[in-house]
Amino acid sequence: MRIRATVAAVSGALALSALAVPSAHADGGYGDTTITKVVVDGDNKMSVGTSHPKTIKVSVTAKDNSGIKGAEEFTLKGPDHGYFVTGKPSCTKVGSTTSTCTASVLVDPKVDYLYNTNAGTWYVDAWIDANDDDFVWESKAGSFKFQRASKLTANASPEPVKKGRTITVTGKLSRANWETGKYAGYTNQPVKLQFRKKGSSTYTTVRTLKTNSTGSLSTTVKASTDGYFRYSFAGTSTTPAVNAAGDFVDVK
């Protein structure tokens, strides 16, 4: 995998790309510095598609009785030897002894050498320095899901339809294939068929079925009342949850 590290120049926001090597140190530290919280991309989940760059934002909160001085670049480490290195973190005080240090790295599926096996649980390697020269270093200070972006469709037909007649709901679940640069069907996955009655804001599950060998879905239901049909996928460790847009059916 190609690693992209973003560095801010003194004269402005000049971004540089560079190769980086994960730290060879072991977990350790000195004094009373501790890492109390790690948040990646807001909810510790990050999905990447096949064409658009995405920024991974990492926030590490730490405390020391003397206050926090700063942090080294964070290393993000994943399955199959995948890793990224952020730019230099910027630390903001949130209390007399506590600061949150934040940095980011740009991931571009068209430039970085992503493999499908890189999807899964990743860890944040963080080094924090305190004002009194205490420090802490943790190779797995926090974790997050680095996932292959997903898509899901739904189409209910015929429409309009007479009450009591059969409606066929088709769809497809696909996810990013980082190695081909295209989306491909996600096979043998449980997906829920859901229905929302016209005028309601809540979907209820009709049944659960599995995608076939191409990621496709198809099932039938009886037309009863106006409303929206959709498919809903709960996600896996390597692929995020996704809901299809609801398809309205007018029942006569």
CSV table of N, CA and C in Angstrom, one decimal, residues 76-222:
chain,number,residue,atom,x,y,z
A,76,LEU,N,-1.9,4.7,11.5
A,76,LEU,CA,-3.1,3.9,11.4
A,76,LEU,C,-2.7,2.5,10.8
A,77,LYS,N,-2.9,1.4,11.5
A,77,LYS,CA,-2.4,0.1,11.1
A,77,LYS,C,-3.6,-0.9,10.9
A,78,GLY,N,-3.6,-1.6,9.8
A,78,GLY,CA,-4.7,-2.5,9.5
A,78,GLY,C,-4.3,-3.8,9.1
A,79,PRO,N,-5.2,-4.7,8.6
A,79,PRO,CA,-4.9,-6.0,8.2
A,79,PRO,C,-4.0,-6.0,7.0
A,80,ASP,N,-3.4,-7.1,6.8
A,80,ASP,CA,-2.5,-7.4,5.6
A,80,ASP,C,-1.5,-6.3,5.4
A,81,HIS,N,-0.9,-5.8,6.5
A,81,HIS,CA,0.2,-4.9,6.5
A,81,HIS,C,-0.2,-3.5,6.0
A,82,GLY,N,-1.4,-3.2,6.0
A,82,GLY,CA,-1.9,-1.8,5.6
A,82,GLY,C,-1.6,-0.8,6.6
A,83,TYR,N,-1.2,0.4,6.3
A,83,TYR,CA,-1.0,1.5,7.2
A,83,TYR,C,-1.0,2.8,6.5
A,84,PHE,N,-1.4,3.9,7.3
A,84,PHE,CA,-1.3,5.2,6.9
A,84,PHE,C,-0.7,6.1,8.0
A,85,VAL,N,0.0,7.2,7.7
A,85,VAL,CA,0.5,8.1,8.7
A,85,VAL,C,-0.1,9.4,8.5
A,86,THR,N,-0.6,10.0,9.6
A,86,THR,CA,-1.3,11.3,9.5
A,86,THR,C,-0.2,12.4,9.4
A,87,GLY,N,-0.7,13.7,9.3
A,87,GLY,CA,0.1,14.8,9.4
A,87,GLY,C,0.4,15.1,10.9
A,88,LYS,N,1.2,16.1,11.2
A,88,LYS,CA,1.5,16.5,12.6
A,88,LYS,C,0.2,16.9,13.3
A,89,PRO,N,-0.1,16.3,14.5
A,89,PRO,CA,-1.3,16.6,15.2
A,89,PRO,C,-1.3,18.0,15.8
A,90,SER,N,-2.5,18.6,15.9
A,90,SER,CA,-2.6,19.9,16.6
A,90,SER,C,-3.4,19.7,17.8
A,91,CYS,N,-2.9,20.1,19.0
A,91,CYS,CA,-3.4,19.8,20.3
A,91,CYS,C,-4.2,21.0,20.9
A,92,THR,N,-5.4,20.8,21.3
A,92,THR,CA,-6.2,21.8,21.9
A,92,THR,C,-6.6,21.5,23.4
A,93,LYS,N,-6.3,22.4,24.3
A,93,LYS,CA,-6.6,22.2,25.7
A,93,LYS,C,-8.1,22.1,25.9
A,94,VAL,N,-8.6,21.1,26.7
A,94,VAL,CA,-10.0,20.9,27.1
A,94,VAL,C,-10.1,21.0,28.6
A,95,GLY,N,-9.0,21.2,29.2
A,95,GLY,CA,-8.9,21.3,30.7
A,95,GLY,C,-7.5,21.6,31.1
A,96,SER,N,-7.3,21.8,32.4
A,96,SER,CA,-5.9,22.2,32.9
A,96,SER,C,-4.9,21.0,32.7
A,97,THR,N,-5.4,19.8,32.7
A,97,THR,CA,-4.5,18.7,32.5
A,97,THR,C,-4.7,17.9,31.2
A,98,THR,N,-5.8,18.2,30.5
A,98,THR,CA,-6.2,17.4,29.3
A,98,THR,C,-6.2,18.2,28.0
A,99,SER,N,-5.8,17.5,27.0
A,99,SER,CA,-5.9,18.1,25.6
A,99,SER,C,-6.4,17.0,24.6
A,100,THR,N,-6.9,17.5,23.5
A,100,THR,CA,-7.3,16.6,22.4
A,100,THR,C,-6.4,17.0,21.2
A,101,CYS,N,-5.7,16.0,20.7
A,101,CYS,CA,-4.8,16.2,19.6
A,101,CYS,C,-5.4,15.6,18.4
A,102,THR,N,-5.5,16.4,17.3
A,102,THR,CA,-6.2,16.0,16.1
A,102,THR,C,-5.3,16.1,14.9
A,103,ALA,N,-5.4,15.1,14.0
A,103,ALA,CA,-4.7,15.1,12.7
A,103,ALA,C,-5.5,14.3,11.7
A,104,SER,N,-5.1,14.4,10.5
A,104,SER,CA,-5.8,13.7,9.4
A,104,SER,C,-4.9,13.2,8.3
A,105,VAL,N,-5.4,12.3,7.5
A,105,VAL,CA,-4.7,11.8,6.4
A,105,VAL,C,-5.7,11.5,5.2
A,106,LEU,N,-5.3,11.9,4.0
A,106,LEU,CA,-6.1,11.7,2.9
A,106,LEU,C,-5.9,10.3,2.3
A,107,VAL,N,-7.1,9.6,2.0
A,107,VAL,CA,-7.0,8.3,1.4
A,107,VAL,C,-7.6,8.4,0.0
A,108,ASP,N,-6.9,8.1,-1.0
A,108,ASP,CA,-7.4,8.2,-2.4
A,108,ASP,C,-7.3,6.8,-3.0
A,109,PRO,N,-8.5,6.2,-3.3
A,109,PRO,CA,-8.5,4.9,-3.9
A,109,PRO,C,-7.9,4.8,-5.2
A,110,LYS,N,-7.7,5.9,-5.9
A,110,LYS,CA,-7.1,5.9,-7.2
A,110,LYS,C,-5.6,6.0,-7.2
A,111,VAL,N,-5.1,6.4,-6.0
A,111,VAL,CA,-3.6,6.6,-5.9
A,111,VAL,C,-3.0,5.7,-4.9
A,112,ASP,N,-3.7,5.5,-3.7
A,112,ASP,CA,-3.1,4.6,-2.7
A,112,ASP,C,-3.4,3.1,-3.2
A,113,TYR,N,-2.5,2.3,-2.8
A,113,TYR,CA,-2.6,0.9,-3.2
A,113,TYR,C,-3.4,0.1,-2.2
A,114,LEU,N,-4.7,0.2,-2.3
A,114,LEU,CA,-5.6,-0.5,-1.4
A,114,LEU,C,-5.9,-1.9,-1.9
A,115,TYR,N,-5.9,-2.9,-1.0
A,115,TYR,CA,-6.3,-4.2,-1.3
A,115,TYR,C,-7.5,-4.5,-0.5
A,116,ASN,N,-8.4,-5.4,-1.1
A,116,ASN,CA,-9.6,-5.8,-0.4
A,116,ASN,C,-9.4,-6.3,1.0
A,117,THR,N,-8.2,-7.0,1.1
A,117,THR,CA,-7.9,-7.6,2.4
A,117,THR,C,-7.5,-6.6,3.5
A,118,ASN,N,-7.4,-5.3,3.0
A,118,ASN,CA,-7.1,-4.2,4.0
A,118,ASN,C,-8.3,-3.8,4.8
A,119,ALA,N,-9.5,-4.2,4.3
A,119,ALA,CA,-10.7,-3.9,5.0
A,119,ALA,C,-10.9,-4.7,6.3
A,120,GLY,N,-11.4,-4.0,7.4
A,120,GLY,CA,-11.6,-4.7,8.7
A,120,GLY,C,-11.2,-3.7,9.8
A,121,THR,N,-10.8,-4.3,10.9
A,121,THR,CA,-10.4,-3.5,12.1
A,121,THR,C,-9.0,-2.9,12.0
A,122,TRP,N,-8.9,-1.6,12.2
A,122,TRP,CA,-7.6,-0.9,12.2
A,122,TRP,C,-7.4,-0.3,13.5
A,123,TYR,N,-6.1,-0.1,13.8
A,123,TYR,CA,-5.7,0.5,15.1
A,123,TYR,C,-5.0,1.8,15.0
A,124,VAL,N,-5.1,2.6,16.0
A,124,VAL,CA,-4.4,3.9,16.0
A,124,VAL,C,-3.2,3.8,17.0
A,125,ASP,N,-2.0,4.1,16.4
A,125,ASP,CA,-0.8,4.1,17.1
A,125,ASP,C,-0.5,5.6,17.5
A,126,ALA,N,-0.4,5.8,18.8
A,126,ALA,CA,-0.3,7.2,19.2
A,126,ALA,C,0.8,7.4,20.3
A,127,TRP,N,1.6,8.5,20.1
A,127,TRP,CA,2.6,9.0,21.0
A,127,TRP,C,2.3,10.4,21.5
A,128,ILE,N,2.1,10.5,22.8
A,128,ILE,CA,1.8,11.8,23.4
A,128,ILE,C,2.8,12.3,24.4
A,129,ASP,N,3.2,13.6,24.3
A,129,ASP,CA,4.2,14.1,25.2
A,129,ASP,C,3.6,15.1,26.1
A,130,ALA,N,4.0,15.2,27.4
A,130,ALA,CA,3.5,16.1,28.4
A,130,ALA,C,4.5,17.2,28.6
A,131,ASN,N,4.0,18.3,29.3
A,131,ASN,CA,4.9,19.5,29.5
A,131,ASN,C,6.1,19.2,30.4
A,132,ASP,N,6.0,18.2,31.3
A,132,ASP,CA,7.0,17.9,32.2
A,132,ASP,C,7.9,16.7,31.7
A,133,ASP,N,7.9,16.5,30.4
A,133,ASP,CA,8.7,15.4,29.7
A,133,ASP,C,8.2,14.0,30.0
A,134,ASP,N,7.1,13.9,30.7
A,134,ASP,CA,6.4,12.5,30.7
A,134,ASP,C,5.9,12.2,29.3
A,135,PHE,N,5.6,11.0,29.0
A,135,PHE,CA,5.1,10.6,27.7
A,135,PHE,C,4.4,9.3,27.8
A,136,VAL,N,3.5,9.0,26.8
A,136,VAL,CA,2.9,7.7,26.7
A,136,VAL,C,2.9,7.3,25.3
A,137,TRP,N,3.1,6.0,25.0
A,137,TRP,CA,3.0,5.5,23.6
A,137,TRP,C,2.3,4.2,23.6
A,138,GLU,N,1.2,4.1,22.8
A,138,GLU,CA,0.3,2.9,22.7
A,138,GLU,C,0.2,2.6,21.2
A,139,SER,N,0.5,1.3,20.9
A,139,SER,CA,0.4,0.9,19.5
A,139,SER,C,-1.1,0.6,19.1
A,140,LYS,N,-1.9,0.4,20.1
A,140,LYS,CA,-3.4,0.2,19.9
A,140,LYS,C,-4.1,1.0,20.8
A,141,ALA,N,-3.9,2.4,20.7
A,141,ALA,CA,-4.6,3.3,21.6
A,141,ALA,C,-6.1,3.3,21.3
A,142,GLY,N,-6.5,3.0,20.1
A,142,GLY,CA,-7.9,2.9,19.7
A,142,GLY,C,-8.1,2.1,18.5
A,143,SER,N,-9.3,1.8,18.1
A,143,SER,CA,-9.6,1.0,16.9
A,143,SER,C,-10.7,1.6,16.1
A,144,PHE,N,-10.8,1.3,14.9
A,144,PHE,CA,-11.9,1.7,14.0
A,144,PHE,C,-12.1,0.7,12.9
A,145,LYS,N,-13.3,0.8,12.2
A,145,LYS,CA,-13.5,0.0,11.0
A,145,LYS,C,-13.2,0.7,9.8
A,146,PHE,N,-12.3,0.1,9.0
A,146,PHE,CA,-11.9,0.7,7.7
A,146,PHE,C,-12.6,-0.2,6.6
A,147,GLN,N,-13.7,0.3,5.9
A,147,GLN,CA,-14.6,-0.5,5.2
A,147,GLN,C,-14.7,-0.2,3.7
A,148,ARG,N,-15.1,-1.2,2.9
A,148,ARG,CA,-15.3,-1.1,1.5
A,148,ARG,C,-16.8,-0.5,1.3
A,149,ALA,N,-16.9,0.7,0.8
A,149,ALA,CA,-18.2,1.3,0.6
A,149,ALA,C,-19.2,0.4,0.0
A,150,SER,N,-20.5,0.6,0.4
A,150,SER,CA,-21.6,-0.3,-0.1
A,150,SER,C,-22.7,0.5,-0.8
A,151,LYS,N,-23.4,-0.2,-1.7
A,151,LYS,CA,-24.6,0.4,-2.4
A,151,LYS,C,-25.7,-0.6,-2.4
A,152,LEU,N,-26.9,-0.2,-2.3
A,152,LEU,CA,-28.1,-1.1,-2.3
A,152,LEU,C,-29.2,-0.4,-3.0
A,153,THR,N,-29.9,-1.2,-3.9
A,153,THR,CA,-31.0,-0.7,-4.7
A,153,THR,C,-32.3,-1.5,-4.4
A,154,ALA,N,-33.4,-0.9,-4.8
A,154,ALA,CA,-34.7,-1.6,-4.6
A,154,ALA,C,-35.6,-1.0,-5.7
A,155,ASN,N,-36.4,-2.0,-6.3
A,155,ASN,CA,-37.3,-1.6,-7.3
A,155,ASN,C,-38.6,-2.5,-7.2
A,156,ALA,N,-39.7,-1.9,-6.9
A,156,ALA,CA,-41.0,-2.6,-6.8
A,156,ALA,C,-41.9,-2.4,-8.0
A,157,SER,N,-42.4,-3.5,-8.5
A,157,SER,CA,-43.2,-3.4,-9.7
A,157,SER,C,-44.2,-4.6,-9.8
A,158,PRO,N,-45.3,-4.4,-10.5
A,158,PRO,CA,-45.7,-3.2,-11.3
A,158,PRO,C,-46.2,-2.1,-10.4
A,159,GLU,N,-46.3,-0.9,-10.9
A,159,GLU,CA,-46.8,0.2,-10.2
A,159,GLU,C,-47.4,1.2,-11.3
A,160,PRO,N,-48.7,1.5,-11.1
A,160,PRO,CA,-49.6,1.1,-10.0
A,160,PRO,C,-50.0,-0.4,-10.1
A,161,VAL,N,-50.6,-0.9,-9.0
A,161,VAL,CA,-51.0,-2.3,-9.0
A,161,VAL,C,-52.3,-2.4,-8.2
A,162,LYS,N,-53.1,-3.3,-8.7
A,162,LYS,CA,-54.4,-3.6,-8.0
A,162,LYS,C,-54.2,-4.3,-6.7
A,163,LYS,N,-55.0,-3.9,-5.7
A,163,LYS,CA,-55.0,-4.5,-4.4
A,163,LYS,C,-55.1,-6.0,-4.5
A,164,GLY,N,-54.2,-6.8,-3.8
A,164,GLY,CA,-54.3,-8.2,-3.8
A,164,GLY,C,-53.4,-8.9,-4.8
A,165,ARG,N,-53.0,-8.1,-5.8
A,165,ARG,CA,-52.1,-8.6,-6.8
A,165,ARG,C,-50.6,-8.7,-6.3
A,166,THR,N,-49.8,-9.4,-7.1
A,166,THR,CA,-48.4,-9.7,-6.6
A,166,THR,C,-47.5,-8.5,-7.0
A,167,ILE,N,-46.7,-8.1,-6.1
A,167,ILE,CA,-45.6,-7.2,-6.3
A,167,ILE,C,-44.3,-7.9,-6.3
A,168,THR,N,-43.4,-7.6,-7.2
A,168,THR,CA,-42.1,-8.2,-7.2
A,168,THR,C,-41.1,-7.1,-6.9
A,169,VAL,N,-40.3,-7.3,-5.8
A,169,VAL,CA,-39.3,-6.3,-5.4
A,169,VAL,C,-37.9,-6.9,-5.7
A,170,THR,N,-37.2,-6.2,-6.6
A,170,THR,CA,-35.8,-6.6,-6.9
A,170,THR,C,-34.8,-5.6,-6.4
A,171,GLY,N,-33.6,-6.0,-6.4
A,171,GLY,CA,-32.5,-5.1,-5.9
A,171,GLY,C,-31.2,-5.7,-6.0
A,172,LYS,N,-30.2,-5.0,-5.6
A,172,LYS,CA,-28.8,-5.5,-5.7
A,172,LYS,C,-27.9,-4.8,-4.6
A,173,LEU,N,-27.2,-5.7,-3.9
A,173,LEU,CA,-26.2,-5.2,-2.9
A,173,LEU,C,-24.8,-5.3,-3.5
A,174,SER,N,-24.1,-4.2,-3.5
A,174,SER,CA,-22.7,-4.3,-4.1
A,174,SER,C,-21.8,-3.5,-3.2
A,175,ARG,N,-20.5,-3.7,-3.3
A,175,ARG,CA,-19.5,-3.0,-2.5
A,175,ARG,C,-18.3,-2.7,-3.3
A,176,ALA,N,-17.5,-1.8,-2.9
A,176,ALA,CA,-16.3,-1.4,-3.6
A,176,ALA,C,-15.3,-2.5,-3.7
A,177,ASN,N,-14.7,-2.8,-4.9
A,177,ASN,CA,-13.6,-3.7,-5.0
A,177,ASN,C,-12.4,-2.7,-5.3
A,178,TRP,N,-11.6,-2.6,-4.3
A,178,TRP,CA,-10.5,-1.6,-4.4
A,178,TRP,C,-9.4,-2.1,-5.4
A,179,GLU,N,-9.4,-3.4,-5.7
A,179,GLU,CA,-8.4,-3.9,-6.6
A,179,GLU,C,-8.7,-3.7,-8.1
A,180,THR,N,-10.0,-3.6,-8.4
A,180,THR,CA,-10.5,-3.4,-9.8
A,180,THR,C,-10.9,-2.0,-10.0
A,181,GLY,N,-11.2,-1.3,-8.9
A,181,GLY,CA,-11.7,0.1,-9.1
A,181,GLY,C,-13.2,0.2,-9.5
A,182,LYS,N,-13.9,-0.9,-9.2
A,182,LYS,CA,-15.3,-1.0,-9.6
A,182,LYS,C,-16.1,-1.6,-8.4
A,183,TYR,N,-17.5,-1.4,-8.5
A,183,TYR,CA,-18.3,-2.1,-7.5
A,183,TYR,C,-18.7,-3.5,-8.0
A,184,ALA,N,-18.8,-4.4,-7.1
A,184,ALA,CA,-19.2,-5.8,-7.4
A,184,ALA,C,-20.2,-6.3,-6.4
A,185,GLY,N,-21.0,-7.3,-6.9
A,185,GLY,CA,-22.1,-7.8,-6.0
A,185,GLY,C,-21.5,-8.5,-4.8
A,186,TYR,N,-22.2,-8.2,-3.6
A,186,TYR,CA,-21.8,-8.8,-2.3
A,186,TYR,C,-22.7,-10.0,-2.1
A,187,THR,N,-22.1,-11.2,-2.3
A,187,THR,CA,-22.9,-12.4,-2.3
A,187,THR,C,-23.2,-13.0,-0.9
A,188,ASN,N,-24.3,-13.8,-0.9
A,188,ASN,CA,-24.7,-14.6,0.3
A,188,ASN,C,-24.8,-13.8,1.5
A,189,GLN,N,-25.4,-12.6,1.4
A,189,GLN,CA,-25.6,-11.7,2.6
A,189,GLN,C,-27.0,-11.5,3.0
A,190,PRO,N,-27.4,-11.6,4.2
A,190,PRO,CA,-28.8,-11.4,4.7
A,190,PRO,C,-29.2,-9.9,4.5
A,191,VAL,N,-30.3,-9.7,3.8
A,191,VAL,CA,-30.9,-8.4,3.6
A,191,VAL,C,-32.3,-8.4,4.0
A,192,LYS,N,-32.8,-7.4,4.6
A,192,LYS,CA,-34.2,-7.3,5.0
A,192,LYS,C,-35.0,-6.5,4.0
A,193,LEU,N,-36.2,-7.1,3.6
A,193,LEU,CA,-37.2,-6.3,2.8
A,193,LEU,C,-38.1,-5.6,3.8
A,194,GLN,N,-38.2,-4.3,3.6
A,194,GLN,CA,-39.0,-3.5,4.6
A,194,GLN,C,-40.0,-2.7,3.8
A,195,PHE,N,-41.1,-2.3,4.6
A,195,PHE,CA,-42.2,-1.6,4.0
A,195,PHE,C,-42.6,-0.4,4.9
A,196,ARG,N,-42.9,0.8,4.3
A,196,ARG,CA,-43.3,1.9,5.1
A,196,ARG,C,-44.6,2.4,4.5
A,197,LYS,N,-45.7,2.3,5.2
A,197,LYS,CA,-47.0,2.8,4.8
A,197,LYS,C,-47.0,4.3,4.5
A,198,LYS,N,-47.7,4.6,3.4
A,198,LYS,CA,-47.8,6.1,3.1
A,198,LYS,C,-48.4,6.8,4.3
A,199,GLY,N,-47.7,7.9,4.6
A,199,GLY,CA,-48.1,8.8,5.7
A,199,GLY,C,-47.3,8.4,7.0
A,200,SER,N,-46.6,7.3,7.0
A,200,SER,CA,-45.8,6.8,8.2
A,200,SER,C,-44.4,7.2,8.0
A,201,SER,N,-43.6,7.3,9.1
A,201,SER,CA,-42.2,7.5,9.0
A,201,SER,C,-41.4,6.3,9.4
A,202,THR,N,-42.0,5.2,9.6
A,202,THR,CA,-41.3,4.0,10.1
A,202,THR,C,-41.4,2.8,9.2
A,203,TYR,N,-40.3,2.2,8.9
A,203,TYR,CA,-40.2,1.0,8.1
A,203,TYR,C,-40.3,-0.2,9.0
A,204,THR,N,-41.1,-1.2,8.6
A,204,THR,CA,-41.2,-2.5,9.3
A,204,THR,C,-40.6,-3.6,8.4
A,205,THR,N,-40.0,-4.6,9.0
A,205,THR,CA,-39.4,-5.7,8.2
A,205,THR,C,-40.5,-6.7,7.8
A,206,VAL,N,-40.5,-7.0,6.5
A,206,VAL,CA,-41.5,-7.9,5.9
A,206,VAL,C,-40.9,-9.4,6.0
A,207,ARG,N,-39.6,-9.5,5.5
A,207,ARG,CA,-38.9,-10.8,5.5
A,207,ARG,C,-37.4,-10.5,5.3
A,208,THR,N,-36.6,-11.5,5.6
A,208,THR,CA,-35.2,-11.5,5.3
A,208,THR,C,-34.8,-12.5,4.3
A,209,LEU,N,-34.0,-12.1,3.3
A,209,LEU,CA,-33.5,-13.0,2.3
A,209,LEU,C,-32.1,-12.8,2.0
A,210,LYS,N,-31.4,-13.7,1.3
A,210,LYS,CA,-30.0,-13.5,1.0
A,210,LYS,C,-29.7,-13.2,-0.4
A,211,THR,N,-28.7,-12.4,-0.6
A,211,THR,CA,-28.2,-12.1,-2.0
A,211,THR,C,-27.7,-13.3,-2.7
A,212,ASN,N,-27.9,-13.4,-4.0
A,212,ASN,CA,-27.4,-14.5,-4.8
A,212,ASN,C,-26.0,-14.4,-5.2
A,213,SER,N,-25.5,-15.2,-6.1
A,213,SER,CA,-24.1,-15.2,-6.5
A,213,SER,C,-23.7,-13.9,-7.2
A,214,THR,N,-24.6,-13.0,-7.6
A,214,THR,CA,-24.2,-11.8,-8.2
A,214,THR,C,-24.6,-10.6,-7.3
A,215,GLY,N,-25.0,-10.9,-6.0
A,215,GLY,CA,-25.4,-9.8,-5.1
A,215,GLY,C,-26.9,-9.4,-5.3
A,216,SER,N,-27.6,-10.0,-6.2
A,216,SER,CA,-29.0,-9.6,-6.5
A,216,SER,C,-30.0,-10.2,-5.5
A,217,LEU,N,-31.2,-9.5,-5.5
A,217,LEU,CA,-32.3,-9.8,-4.6
A,217,LEU,C,-33.6,-9.8,-5.4
A,218,SER,N,-34.5,-10.7,-5.0
A,218,SER,CA,-35.8,-10.8,-5.6
A,218,SER,C,-36.8,-11.5,-4.8
A,219,THR,N,-37.9,-10.9,-4.5
A,219,THR,CA,-39.0,-11.6,-3.7
A,219,THR,C,-40.3,-11.0,-4.1
A,220,THR,N,-41.4,-11.7,-3.7
A,220,THR,CA,-42.7,-11.2,-4.0
A,220,THR,C,-43.6,-11.0,-2.8
A,221,VAL,N,-44.5,-10.0,-2.9
A,221,VAL,CA,-45.4,-9.7,-1.8
A,221,VAL,C,-46.8,-9.4,-2.4
A,222,LYS,N,-47.8,-9.4,-1.6
A,222,LYS,CA,-49.2,-9.1,-2.0
A,222,LYS,C,-49.4,-7.6,-1.8
